[in-house]
Short mmCIF file of C-alpha atoms in Angstrom, two decimals:
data_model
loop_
_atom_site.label_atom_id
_atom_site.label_comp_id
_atom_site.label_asym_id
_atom_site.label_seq_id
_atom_site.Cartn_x
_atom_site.Cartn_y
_atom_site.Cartn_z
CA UNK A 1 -13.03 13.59 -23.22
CA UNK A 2 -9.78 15.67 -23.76
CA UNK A 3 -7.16 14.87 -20.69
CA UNK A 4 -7.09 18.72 -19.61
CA UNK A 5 -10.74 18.37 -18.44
CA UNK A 6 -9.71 15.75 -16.11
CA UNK A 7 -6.79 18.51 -14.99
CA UNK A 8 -9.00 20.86 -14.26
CA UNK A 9 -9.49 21.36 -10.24
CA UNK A 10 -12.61 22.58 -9.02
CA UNK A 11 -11.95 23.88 -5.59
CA UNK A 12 -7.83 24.66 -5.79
CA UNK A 13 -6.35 24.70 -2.14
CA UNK A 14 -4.56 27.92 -0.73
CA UNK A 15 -1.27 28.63 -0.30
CA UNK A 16 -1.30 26.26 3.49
CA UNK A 17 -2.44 23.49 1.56
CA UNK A 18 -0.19 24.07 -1.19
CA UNK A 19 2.80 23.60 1.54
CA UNK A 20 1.42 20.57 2.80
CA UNK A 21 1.13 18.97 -0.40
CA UNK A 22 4.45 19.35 -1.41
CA UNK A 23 5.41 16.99 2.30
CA UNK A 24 2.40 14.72 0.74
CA UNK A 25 4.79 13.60 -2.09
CA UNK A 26 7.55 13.67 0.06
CA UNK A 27 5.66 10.49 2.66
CA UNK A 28 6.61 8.08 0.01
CA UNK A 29 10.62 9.06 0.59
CA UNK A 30 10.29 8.98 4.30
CA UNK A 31 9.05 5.99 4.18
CA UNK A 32 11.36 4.08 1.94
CA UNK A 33 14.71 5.33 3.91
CA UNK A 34 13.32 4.15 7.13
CA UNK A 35 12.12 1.07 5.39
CA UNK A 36 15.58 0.50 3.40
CA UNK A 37 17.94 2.00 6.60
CA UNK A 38 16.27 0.29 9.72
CA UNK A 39 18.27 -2.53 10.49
CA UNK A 40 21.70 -0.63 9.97
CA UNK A 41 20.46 0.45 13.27
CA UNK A 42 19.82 -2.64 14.79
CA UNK A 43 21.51 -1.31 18.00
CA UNK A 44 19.58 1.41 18.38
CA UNK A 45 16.88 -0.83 17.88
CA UNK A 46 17.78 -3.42 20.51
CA UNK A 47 18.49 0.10 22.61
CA UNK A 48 14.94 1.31 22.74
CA UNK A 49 16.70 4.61 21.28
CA UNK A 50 16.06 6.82 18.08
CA UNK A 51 16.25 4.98 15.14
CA UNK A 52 14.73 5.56 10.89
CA UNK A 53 11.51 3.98 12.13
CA UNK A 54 11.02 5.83 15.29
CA UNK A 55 12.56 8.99 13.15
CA UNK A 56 9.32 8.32 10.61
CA UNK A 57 6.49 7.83 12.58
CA UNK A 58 6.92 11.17 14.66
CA UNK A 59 7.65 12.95 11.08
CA UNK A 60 4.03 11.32 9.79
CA UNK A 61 2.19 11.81 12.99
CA UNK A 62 3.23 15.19 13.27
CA UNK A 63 2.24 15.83 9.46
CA UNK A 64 -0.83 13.74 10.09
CA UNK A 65 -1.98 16.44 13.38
CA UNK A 66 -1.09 19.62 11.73
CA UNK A 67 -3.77 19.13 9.41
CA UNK A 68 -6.66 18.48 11.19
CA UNK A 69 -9.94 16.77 11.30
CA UNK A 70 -11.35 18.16 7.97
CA UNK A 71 -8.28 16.77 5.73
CA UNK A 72 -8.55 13.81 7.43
CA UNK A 73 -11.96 12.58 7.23
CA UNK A 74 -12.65 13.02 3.58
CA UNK A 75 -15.51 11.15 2.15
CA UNK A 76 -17.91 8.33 3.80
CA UNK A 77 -15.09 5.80 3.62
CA UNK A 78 -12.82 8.39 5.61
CA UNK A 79 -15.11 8.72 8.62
CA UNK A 80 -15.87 5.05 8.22
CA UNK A 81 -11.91 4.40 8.87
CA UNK A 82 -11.68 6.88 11.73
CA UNK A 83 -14.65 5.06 13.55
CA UNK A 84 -12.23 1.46 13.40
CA UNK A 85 -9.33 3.86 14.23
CA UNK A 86 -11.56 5.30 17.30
CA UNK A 87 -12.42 1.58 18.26
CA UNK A 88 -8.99 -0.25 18.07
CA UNK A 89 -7.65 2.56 20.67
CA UNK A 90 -10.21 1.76 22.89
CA UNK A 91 -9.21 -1.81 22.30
CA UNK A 92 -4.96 -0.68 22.88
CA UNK A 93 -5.79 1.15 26.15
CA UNK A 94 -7.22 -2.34 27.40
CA UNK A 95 -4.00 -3.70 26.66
CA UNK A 96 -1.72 -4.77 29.65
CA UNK A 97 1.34 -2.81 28.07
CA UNK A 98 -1.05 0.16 26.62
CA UNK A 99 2.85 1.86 25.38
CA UNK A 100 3.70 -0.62 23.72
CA UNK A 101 0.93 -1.33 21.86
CA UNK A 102 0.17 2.16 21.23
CA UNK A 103 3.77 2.94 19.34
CA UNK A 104 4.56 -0.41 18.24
CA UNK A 105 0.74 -1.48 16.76
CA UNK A 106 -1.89 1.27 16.71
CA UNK A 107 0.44 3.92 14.95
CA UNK A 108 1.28 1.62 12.19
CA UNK A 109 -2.52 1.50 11.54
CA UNK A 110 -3.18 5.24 12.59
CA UNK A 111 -1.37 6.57 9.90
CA UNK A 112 -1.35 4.75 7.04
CA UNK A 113 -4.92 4.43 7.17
CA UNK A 114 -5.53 8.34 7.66
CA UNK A 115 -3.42 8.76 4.07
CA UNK A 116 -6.63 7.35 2.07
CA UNK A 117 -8.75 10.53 3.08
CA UNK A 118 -5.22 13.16 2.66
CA UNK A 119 -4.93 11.53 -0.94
CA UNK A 120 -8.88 12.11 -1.32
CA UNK A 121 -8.19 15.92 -0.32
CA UNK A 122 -5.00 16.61 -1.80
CA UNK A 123 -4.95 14.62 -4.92
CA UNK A 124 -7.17 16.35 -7.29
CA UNK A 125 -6.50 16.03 -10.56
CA UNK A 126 -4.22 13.60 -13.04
CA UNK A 127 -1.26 16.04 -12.40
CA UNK A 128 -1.20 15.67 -9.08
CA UNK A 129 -1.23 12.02 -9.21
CA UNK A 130 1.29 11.53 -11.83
CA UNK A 131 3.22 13.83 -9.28
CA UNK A 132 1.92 11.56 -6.65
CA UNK A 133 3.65 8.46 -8.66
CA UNK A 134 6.97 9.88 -9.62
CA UNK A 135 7.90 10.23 -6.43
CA UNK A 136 6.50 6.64 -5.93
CA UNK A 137 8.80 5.73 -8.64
CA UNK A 138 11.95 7.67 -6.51
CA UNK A 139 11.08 5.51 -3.24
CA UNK A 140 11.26 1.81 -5.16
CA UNK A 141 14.96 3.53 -6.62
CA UNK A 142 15.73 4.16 -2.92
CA UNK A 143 13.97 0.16 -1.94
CA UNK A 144 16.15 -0.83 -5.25
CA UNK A 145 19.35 0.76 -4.21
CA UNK A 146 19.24 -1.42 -0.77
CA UNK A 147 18.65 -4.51 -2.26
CA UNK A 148 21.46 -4.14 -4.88
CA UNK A 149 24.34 -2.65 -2.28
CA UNK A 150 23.57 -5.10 -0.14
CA UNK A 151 25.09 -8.04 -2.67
CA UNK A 152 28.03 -6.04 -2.88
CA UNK A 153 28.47 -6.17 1.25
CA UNK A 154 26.63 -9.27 2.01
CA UNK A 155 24.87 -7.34 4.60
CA UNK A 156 21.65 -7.67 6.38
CA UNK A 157 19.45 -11.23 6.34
CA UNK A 158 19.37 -13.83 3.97
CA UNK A 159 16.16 -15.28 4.34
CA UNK A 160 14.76 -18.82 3.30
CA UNK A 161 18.39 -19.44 2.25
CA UNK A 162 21.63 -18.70 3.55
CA UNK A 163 24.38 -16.52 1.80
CA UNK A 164 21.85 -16.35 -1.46
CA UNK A 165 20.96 -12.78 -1.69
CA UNK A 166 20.85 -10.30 1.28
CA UNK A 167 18.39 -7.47 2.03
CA UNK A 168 20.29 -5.13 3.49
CA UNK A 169 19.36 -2.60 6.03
CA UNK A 170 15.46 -3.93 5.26
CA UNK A 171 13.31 -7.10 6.22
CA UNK A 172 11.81 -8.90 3.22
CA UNK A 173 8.21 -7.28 3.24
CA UNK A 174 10.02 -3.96 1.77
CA UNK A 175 9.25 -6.10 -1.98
CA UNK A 176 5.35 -5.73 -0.94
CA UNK A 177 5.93 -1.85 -1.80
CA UNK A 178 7.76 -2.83 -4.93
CA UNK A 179 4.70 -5.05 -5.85
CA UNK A 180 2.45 -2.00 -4.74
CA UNK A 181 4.54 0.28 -7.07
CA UNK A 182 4.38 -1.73 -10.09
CA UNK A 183 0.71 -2.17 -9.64
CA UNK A 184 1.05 1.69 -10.56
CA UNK A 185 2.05 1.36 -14.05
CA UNK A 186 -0.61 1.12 -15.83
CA UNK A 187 -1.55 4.62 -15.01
CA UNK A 188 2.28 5.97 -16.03
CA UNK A 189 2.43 4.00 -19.23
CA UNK A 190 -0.61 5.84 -20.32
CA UNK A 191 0.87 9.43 -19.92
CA UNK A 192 2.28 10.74 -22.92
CA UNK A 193 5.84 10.63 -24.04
CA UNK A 194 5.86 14.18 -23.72
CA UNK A 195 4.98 14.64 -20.78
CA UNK A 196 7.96 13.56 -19.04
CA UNK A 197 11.79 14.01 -19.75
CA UNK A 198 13.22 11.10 -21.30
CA UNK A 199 15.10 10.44 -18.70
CA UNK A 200 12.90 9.96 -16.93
CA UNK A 201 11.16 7.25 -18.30
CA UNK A 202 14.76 5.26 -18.30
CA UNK A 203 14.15 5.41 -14.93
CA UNK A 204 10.58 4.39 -14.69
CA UNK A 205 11.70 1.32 -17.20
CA UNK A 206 14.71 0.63 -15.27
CA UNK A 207 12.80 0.42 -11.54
CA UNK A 208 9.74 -1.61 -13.23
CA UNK A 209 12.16 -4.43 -14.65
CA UNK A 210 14.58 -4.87 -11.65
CA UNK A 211 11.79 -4.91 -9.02
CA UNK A 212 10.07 -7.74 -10.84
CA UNK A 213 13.77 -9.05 -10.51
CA UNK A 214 14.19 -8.48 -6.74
CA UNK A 215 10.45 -9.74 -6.15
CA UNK A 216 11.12 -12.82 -7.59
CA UNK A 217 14.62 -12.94 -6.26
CA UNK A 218 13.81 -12.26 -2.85
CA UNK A 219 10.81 -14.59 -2.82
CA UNK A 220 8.62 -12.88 0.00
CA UNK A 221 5.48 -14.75 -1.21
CA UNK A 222 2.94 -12.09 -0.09
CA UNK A 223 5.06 -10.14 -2.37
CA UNK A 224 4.58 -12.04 -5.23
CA UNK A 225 1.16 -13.10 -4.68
CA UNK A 226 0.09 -9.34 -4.55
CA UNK A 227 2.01 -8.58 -7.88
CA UNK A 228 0.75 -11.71 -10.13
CA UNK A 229 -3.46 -10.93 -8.32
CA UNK A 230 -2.78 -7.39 -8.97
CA UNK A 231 -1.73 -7.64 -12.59
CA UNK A 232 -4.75 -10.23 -13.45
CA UNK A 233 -6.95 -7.41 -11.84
CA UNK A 234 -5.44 -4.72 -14.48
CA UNK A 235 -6.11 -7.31 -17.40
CA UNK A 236 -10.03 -7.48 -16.48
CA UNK A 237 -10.18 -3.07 -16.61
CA UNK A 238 -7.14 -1.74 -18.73
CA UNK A 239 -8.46 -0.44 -21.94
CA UNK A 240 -5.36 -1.72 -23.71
CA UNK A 241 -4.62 -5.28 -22.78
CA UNK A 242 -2.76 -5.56 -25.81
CA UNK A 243 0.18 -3.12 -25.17
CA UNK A 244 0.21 -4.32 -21.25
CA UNK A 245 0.85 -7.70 -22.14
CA UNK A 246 3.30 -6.54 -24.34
CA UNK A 247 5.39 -4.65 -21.54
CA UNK A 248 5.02 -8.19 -19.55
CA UNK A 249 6.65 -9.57 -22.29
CA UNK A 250 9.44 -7.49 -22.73
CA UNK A 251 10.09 -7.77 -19.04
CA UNK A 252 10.05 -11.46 -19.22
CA UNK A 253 12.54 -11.05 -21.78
CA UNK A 254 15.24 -9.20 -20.19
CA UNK A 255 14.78 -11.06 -17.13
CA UNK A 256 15.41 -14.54 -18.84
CA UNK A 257 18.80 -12.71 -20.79
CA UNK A 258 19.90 -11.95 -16.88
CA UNK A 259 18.45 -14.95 -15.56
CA UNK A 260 22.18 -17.59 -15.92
CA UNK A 261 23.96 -14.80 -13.80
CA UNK A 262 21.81 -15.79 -10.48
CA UNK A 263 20.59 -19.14 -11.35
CA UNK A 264 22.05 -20.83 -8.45
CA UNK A 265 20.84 -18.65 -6.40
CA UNK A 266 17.63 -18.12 -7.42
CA UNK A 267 17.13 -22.21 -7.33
CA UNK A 268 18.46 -22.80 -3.82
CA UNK A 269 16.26 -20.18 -2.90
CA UNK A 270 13.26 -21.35 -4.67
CA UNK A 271 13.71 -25.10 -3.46
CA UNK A 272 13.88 -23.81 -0.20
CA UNK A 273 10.45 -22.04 -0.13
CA UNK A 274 9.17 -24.86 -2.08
CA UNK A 275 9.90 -27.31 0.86
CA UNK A 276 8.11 -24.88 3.20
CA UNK A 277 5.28 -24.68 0.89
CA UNK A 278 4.91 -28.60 1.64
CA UNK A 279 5.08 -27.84 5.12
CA UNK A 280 2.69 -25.18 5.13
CA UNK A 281 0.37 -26.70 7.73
CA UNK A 282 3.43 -26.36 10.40
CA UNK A 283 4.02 -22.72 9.39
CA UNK A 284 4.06 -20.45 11.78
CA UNK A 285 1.16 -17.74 9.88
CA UNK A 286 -1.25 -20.88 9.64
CA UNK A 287 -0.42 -22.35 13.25
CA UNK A 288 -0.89 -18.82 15.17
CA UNK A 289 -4.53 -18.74 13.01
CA UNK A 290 -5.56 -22.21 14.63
CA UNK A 291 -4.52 -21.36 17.78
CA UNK A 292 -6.44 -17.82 18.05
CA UNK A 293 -9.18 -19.81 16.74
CA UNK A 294 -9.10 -22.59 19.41
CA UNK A 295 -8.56 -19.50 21.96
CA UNK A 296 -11.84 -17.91 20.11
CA UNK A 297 -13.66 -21.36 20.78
CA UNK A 298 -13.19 -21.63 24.73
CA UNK A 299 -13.07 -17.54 25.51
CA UNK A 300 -15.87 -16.29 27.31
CA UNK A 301 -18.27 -13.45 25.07
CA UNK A 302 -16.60 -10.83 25.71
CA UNK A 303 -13.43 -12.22 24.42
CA UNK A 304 -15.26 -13.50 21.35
CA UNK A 305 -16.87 -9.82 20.62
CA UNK A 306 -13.81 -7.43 21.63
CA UNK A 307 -10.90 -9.75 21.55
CA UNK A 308 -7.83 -8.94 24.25
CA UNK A 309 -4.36 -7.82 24.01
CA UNK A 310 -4.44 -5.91 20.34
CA UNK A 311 -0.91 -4.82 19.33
CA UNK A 312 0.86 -6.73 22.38
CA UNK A 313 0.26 -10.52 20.97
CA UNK A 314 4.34 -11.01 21.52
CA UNK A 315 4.55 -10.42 24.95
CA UNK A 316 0.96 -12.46 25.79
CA UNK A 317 0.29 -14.83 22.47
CA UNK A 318 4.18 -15.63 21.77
CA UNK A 319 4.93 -16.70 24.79
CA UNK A 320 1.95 -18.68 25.55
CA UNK A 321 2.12 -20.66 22.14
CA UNK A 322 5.35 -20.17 20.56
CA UNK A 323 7.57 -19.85 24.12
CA UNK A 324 9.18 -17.10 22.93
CA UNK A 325 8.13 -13.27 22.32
CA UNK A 326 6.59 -13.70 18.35
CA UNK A 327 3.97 -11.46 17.41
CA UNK A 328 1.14 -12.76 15.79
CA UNK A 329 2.15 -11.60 12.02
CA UNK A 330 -1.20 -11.91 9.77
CA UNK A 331 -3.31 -9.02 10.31
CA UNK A 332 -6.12 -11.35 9.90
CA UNK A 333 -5.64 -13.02 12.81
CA UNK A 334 -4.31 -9.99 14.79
CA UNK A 335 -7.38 -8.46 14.33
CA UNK A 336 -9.49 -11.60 14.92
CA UNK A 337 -7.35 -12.16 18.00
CA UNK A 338 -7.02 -8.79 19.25
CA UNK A 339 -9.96 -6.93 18.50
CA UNK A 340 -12.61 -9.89 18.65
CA UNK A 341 -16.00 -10.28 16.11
CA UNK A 342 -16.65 -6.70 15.88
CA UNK A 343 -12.77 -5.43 14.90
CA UNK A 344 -12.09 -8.20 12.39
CA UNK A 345 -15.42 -7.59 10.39
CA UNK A 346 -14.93 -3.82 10.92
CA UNK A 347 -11.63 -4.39 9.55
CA UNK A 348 -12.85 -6.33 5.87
CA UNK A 349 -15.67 -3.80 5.86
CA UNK A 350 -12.97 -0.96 5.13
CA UNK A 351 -11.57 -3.32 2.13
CA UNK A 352 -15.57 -3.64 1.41
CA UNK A 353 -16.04 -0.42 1.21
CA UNK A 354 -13.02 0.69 -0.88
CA UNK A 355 -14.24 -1.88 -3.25
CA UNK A 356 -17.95 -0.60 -3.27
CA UNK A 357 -16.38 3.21 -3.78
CA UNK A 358 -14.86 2.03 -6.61
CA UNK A 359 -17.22 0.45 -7.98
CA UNK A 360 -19.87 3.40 -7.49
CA UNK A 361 -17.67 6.10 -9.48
CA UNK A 362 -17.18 3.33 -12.52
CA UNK A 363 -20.97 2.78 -12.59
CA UNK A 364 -20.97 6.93 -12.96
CA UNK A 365 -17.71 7.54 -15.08
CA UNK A 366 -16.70 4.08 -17.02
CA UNK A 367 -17.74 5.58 -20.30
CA UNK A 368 -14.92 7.68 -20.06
CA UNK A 369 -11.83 5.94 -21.74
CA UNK A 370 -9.28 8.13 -20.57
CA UNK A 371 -9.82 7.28 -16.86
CA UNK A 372 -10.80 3.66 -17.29
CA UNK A 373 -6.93 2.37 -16.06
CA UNK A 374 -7.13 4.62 -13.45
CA UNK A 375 -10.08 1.53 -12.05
CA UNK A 376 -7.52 -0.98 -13.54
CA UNK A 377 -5.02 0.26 -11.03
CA UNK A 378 -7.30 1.24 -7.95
CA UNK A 379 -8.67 -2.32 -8.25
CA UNK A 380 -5.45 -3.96 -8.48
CA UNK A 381 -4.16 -2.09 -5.25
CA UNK A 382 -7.15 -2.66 -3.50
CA UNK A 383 -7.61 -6.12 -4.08
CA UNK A 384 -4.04 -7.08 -4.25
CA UNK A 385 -3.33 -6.16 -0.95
CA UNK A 386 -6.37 -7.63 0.70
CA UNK A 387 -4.51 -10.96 -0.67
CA UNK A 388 -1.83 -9.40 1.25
CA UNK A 389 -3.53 -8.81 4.35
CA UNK A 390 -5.01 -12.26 4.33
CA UNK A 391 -2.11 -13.95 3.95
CA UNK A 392 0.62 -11.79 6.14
CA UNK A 393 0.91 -8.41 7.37
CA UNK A 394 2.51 -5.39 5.88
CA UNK A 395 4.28 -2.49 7.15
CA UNK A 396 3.78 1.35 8.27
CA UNK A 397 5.32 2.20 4.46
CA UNK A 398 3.56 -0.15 2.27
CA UNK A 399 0.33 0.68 3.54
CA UNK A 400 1.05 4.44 3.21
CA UNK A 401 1.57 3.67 -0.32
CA UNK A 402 -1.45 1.53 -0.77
CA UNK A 403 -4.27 3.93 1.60
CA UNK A 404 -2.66 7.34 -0.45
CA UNK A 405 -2.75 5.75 -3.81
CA UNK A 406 -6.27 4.58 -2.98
CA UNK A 407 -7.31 8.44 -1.40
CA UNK A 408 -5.17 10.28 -4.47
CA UNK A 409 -7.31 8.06 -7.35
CA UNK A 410 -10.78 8.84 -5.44
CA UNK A 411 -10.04 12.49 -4.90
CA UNK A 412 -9.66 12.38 -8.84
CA UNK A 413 -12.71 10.83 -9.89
CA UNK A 414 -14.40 12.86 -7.21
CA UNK A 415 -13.05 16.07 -9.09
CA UNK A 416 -14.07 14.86 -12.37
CA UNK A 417 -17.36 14.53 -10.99
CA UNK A 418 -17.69 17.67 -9.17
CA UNK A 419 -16.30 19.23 -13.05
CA UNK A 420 -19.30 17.26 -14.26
CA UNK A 421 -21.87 18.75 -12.22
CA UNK A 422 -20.21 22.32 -12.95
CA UNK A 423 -20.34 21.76 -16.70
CA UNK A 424 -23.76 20.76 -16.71
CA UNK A 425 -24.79 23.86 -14.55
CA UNK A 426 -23.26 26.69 -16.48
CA UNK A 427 -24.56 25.03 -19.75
CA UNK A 428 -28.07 25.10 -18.36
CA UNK A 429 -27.26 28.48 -17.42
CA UNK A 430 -25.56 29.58 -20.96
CA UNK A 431 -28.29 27.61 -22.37
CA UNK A 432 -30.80 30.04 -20.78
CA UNK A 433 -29.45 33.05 -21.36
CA UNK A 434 -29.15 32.25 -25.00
CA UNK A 435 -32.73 31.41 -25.88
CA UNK A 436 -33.82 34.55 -23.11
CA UNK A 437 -31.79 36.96 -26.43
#
């Protein structure tokens, strides 16, 4: 099947739409300056005052209410997600500090989990998505850019290691949206030379080889643990393992030429998180599980069902366990913790679902070579950032990218279908006409 069938759009969107789509590409952006910028504004932080985060999530949830309930409950998944989104507010208004948790937990959630049914209703064809990904490709330069300045001022924390290698104006989780982002290239190295200016694909070359670089070199383990599942995920669906591996290679390559000019600081850092690794019962993402699970153990039933405190574990938890203010940081537990039984299985039943979505349109379409690595990379997100999930928590931008990635490859194979079905009609119909002369 010729790739300008799977560019054709059955129902285009009007002019409105058209307007809103062009912000769509734009979230990506947003998110990676407030991501990359935050903690130049640590004052403004430690102020309670306007700041790149704040700045962001009243951009998104203004974008996210202008378009109303029909863009945002696309497909059974969609309405799925806005019934956990319905239930975790009634959970935050049973909070003790109902503002706080409200801005500082159910927002993050809100709208990042709201992009999967935009992506399914505004992401319609491979265009769009390549679209979609180039300016995917333009946030990890922006992520990039941090990382690198930030050697050059020794600014911002050095983490597992001090005076190794900095992160700037951004915590350490900003290399889960590198991870993410790479996870997208199986879908870019299939698009034709052509179709992109060659400088372009510099660029796309450039960003994939130094985020491996800064992944690695930053050492965020959910990070790195989301790339390596991710990229065994492509392996099992890509229909050219071949060339893949030999992009892996290549990257290996350059990275070992490069490798002498941050040896020592790639080893202190990597003994350090080796000696935590050995001390990974005393961590604090394993310790904060056993003690929500002891809680779980002695709370009454309806604790155990609806859980208490949701968003607002570092005013309530933190102090109680840790004797300090420390959120509860897996969203595994948070959600065991906060929203009980029925928020922590409604919770994996959205990852569930995905999964099942995905695998419903390969059983339909997985004949079809030239979409078959678009289910090598909606796999890889998906699954790769379960891993994520399980093991640590991510933030408002990386699961933008993940839920609008997920929502822009469904609302393709949901146009191919739809194409499908409107193929098979007008040949019946030509068919007709034809044998009625």
């Amino acid at each position: 099947m010729k790739l300008n069938f799977v560019n054709r759009i059955y129902n285009p969107f009007n002019g409105v739409d058209r307007k809103f789509f062009y912000f769509l590409l734009a979230v990506p952006i947003i998110n990676a300056i407030a991501d990359s910028t935050i903690y130049y504004f640590f004052a403004f932080m430690e102020a309670k005052v306007f700041h790149p985060g704040i700045t962001r999530g009243i951009i998104l949830l203004l974008f996210v209410a202008l378009l109303g309930f029909k863009r945002i409950s696309q497909g059974r998944q969609g309405r799925y997600i806005i019934l956990f989104l319905a239930y975790i507010f009634i959970c935050t208004l049973f909070s003790s500090d109902i503002v706080r948790s409200f801005f500082s937990g159910y927002l993050k959630w809100l709208i990042p989990l709201l992009m999967y049914s935009i992506g399914i209703y505004y992401i319609r064809n491979y265009h769009m998505l390549l679209q979609l990904n180039i300016f995917f490709i333009f946030s990890a330069l922006i992520t990039c850019g941090n990382l690198i300045i930030a050697q050059f001022l020794n600014y911002g924390v050095s983490a597992y290691a001090d005076d190794t290698f900095y992160t700037g104006g951004a915590g350490v989780g900003i290399t889960n949206q590198l991870s993410i982002i790479l996870l997208t290239y199986p879908f870019l190295l299939k698009t034709k030379k052509d179709i992109l200016p060659k400088i372009m694909w510099y660029i796309i070359y450039f960003i994939g080889i130094i985020s491996v670089f800064l992944i690695f070199m930053v050492m965020k383990r959910a990070a790195i643990v989301g790339l390596v599942v991710g990229l065994l995920v492509c392996l099992l669906f890509l229909s050219s393992r071949i060339n893949f591996i030999k992009y892996i290679i290549a990257s290996i390559f350059v990275l070992y030429l490069i490798f002498p000019f941050f040896e020592n600081a790639f080893m202190t850092r990597y003994e350090s998180r080796l000696r935590q690794t050995e001390n990974i019962d005393r961590e604090g993402r394993v310790v904060e599980f056993l003690y929500a699970l002891d809680e779980f153990k002695e709370s009454d039933t309806v604790q155990k069902l609806f859980g208490e405190e949701i968003f607002n574990t570092a005013a309530t938890f933190g102090i109680k366990y840790f004797d300090r203010g420390r959120m509860i940081h897996g969203d595994i537990t948070m959600f065991f913790y906060g929203s009980g039984l029925v928020g922590i299985i409604m919770y994996i039943l959205i990852y569930a679902g995905l999964f099942r979505e995905g695998v419903r349109y390969y059983t339909v379409l997985r004949r079809l070579p030239v979409i078959k690595d678009l289910f090598a990379v909606y796999f890889a997100i998906l699954i790769s950032y379960f891993a994520v999930s399980v093991t640590g928590s991510g933030t408002i931008g990386e699961r933008c990218l993940v839920f609008l990635y997920l929502g822009g490859i469904t609302g393709v194979l949901r146009n191919i279908i739809l194409n499908i079905k409107r193929e098979r009609i007008n040949g019946s119909i030509s068919a007709g006409i034809e044998k009625q002369h």
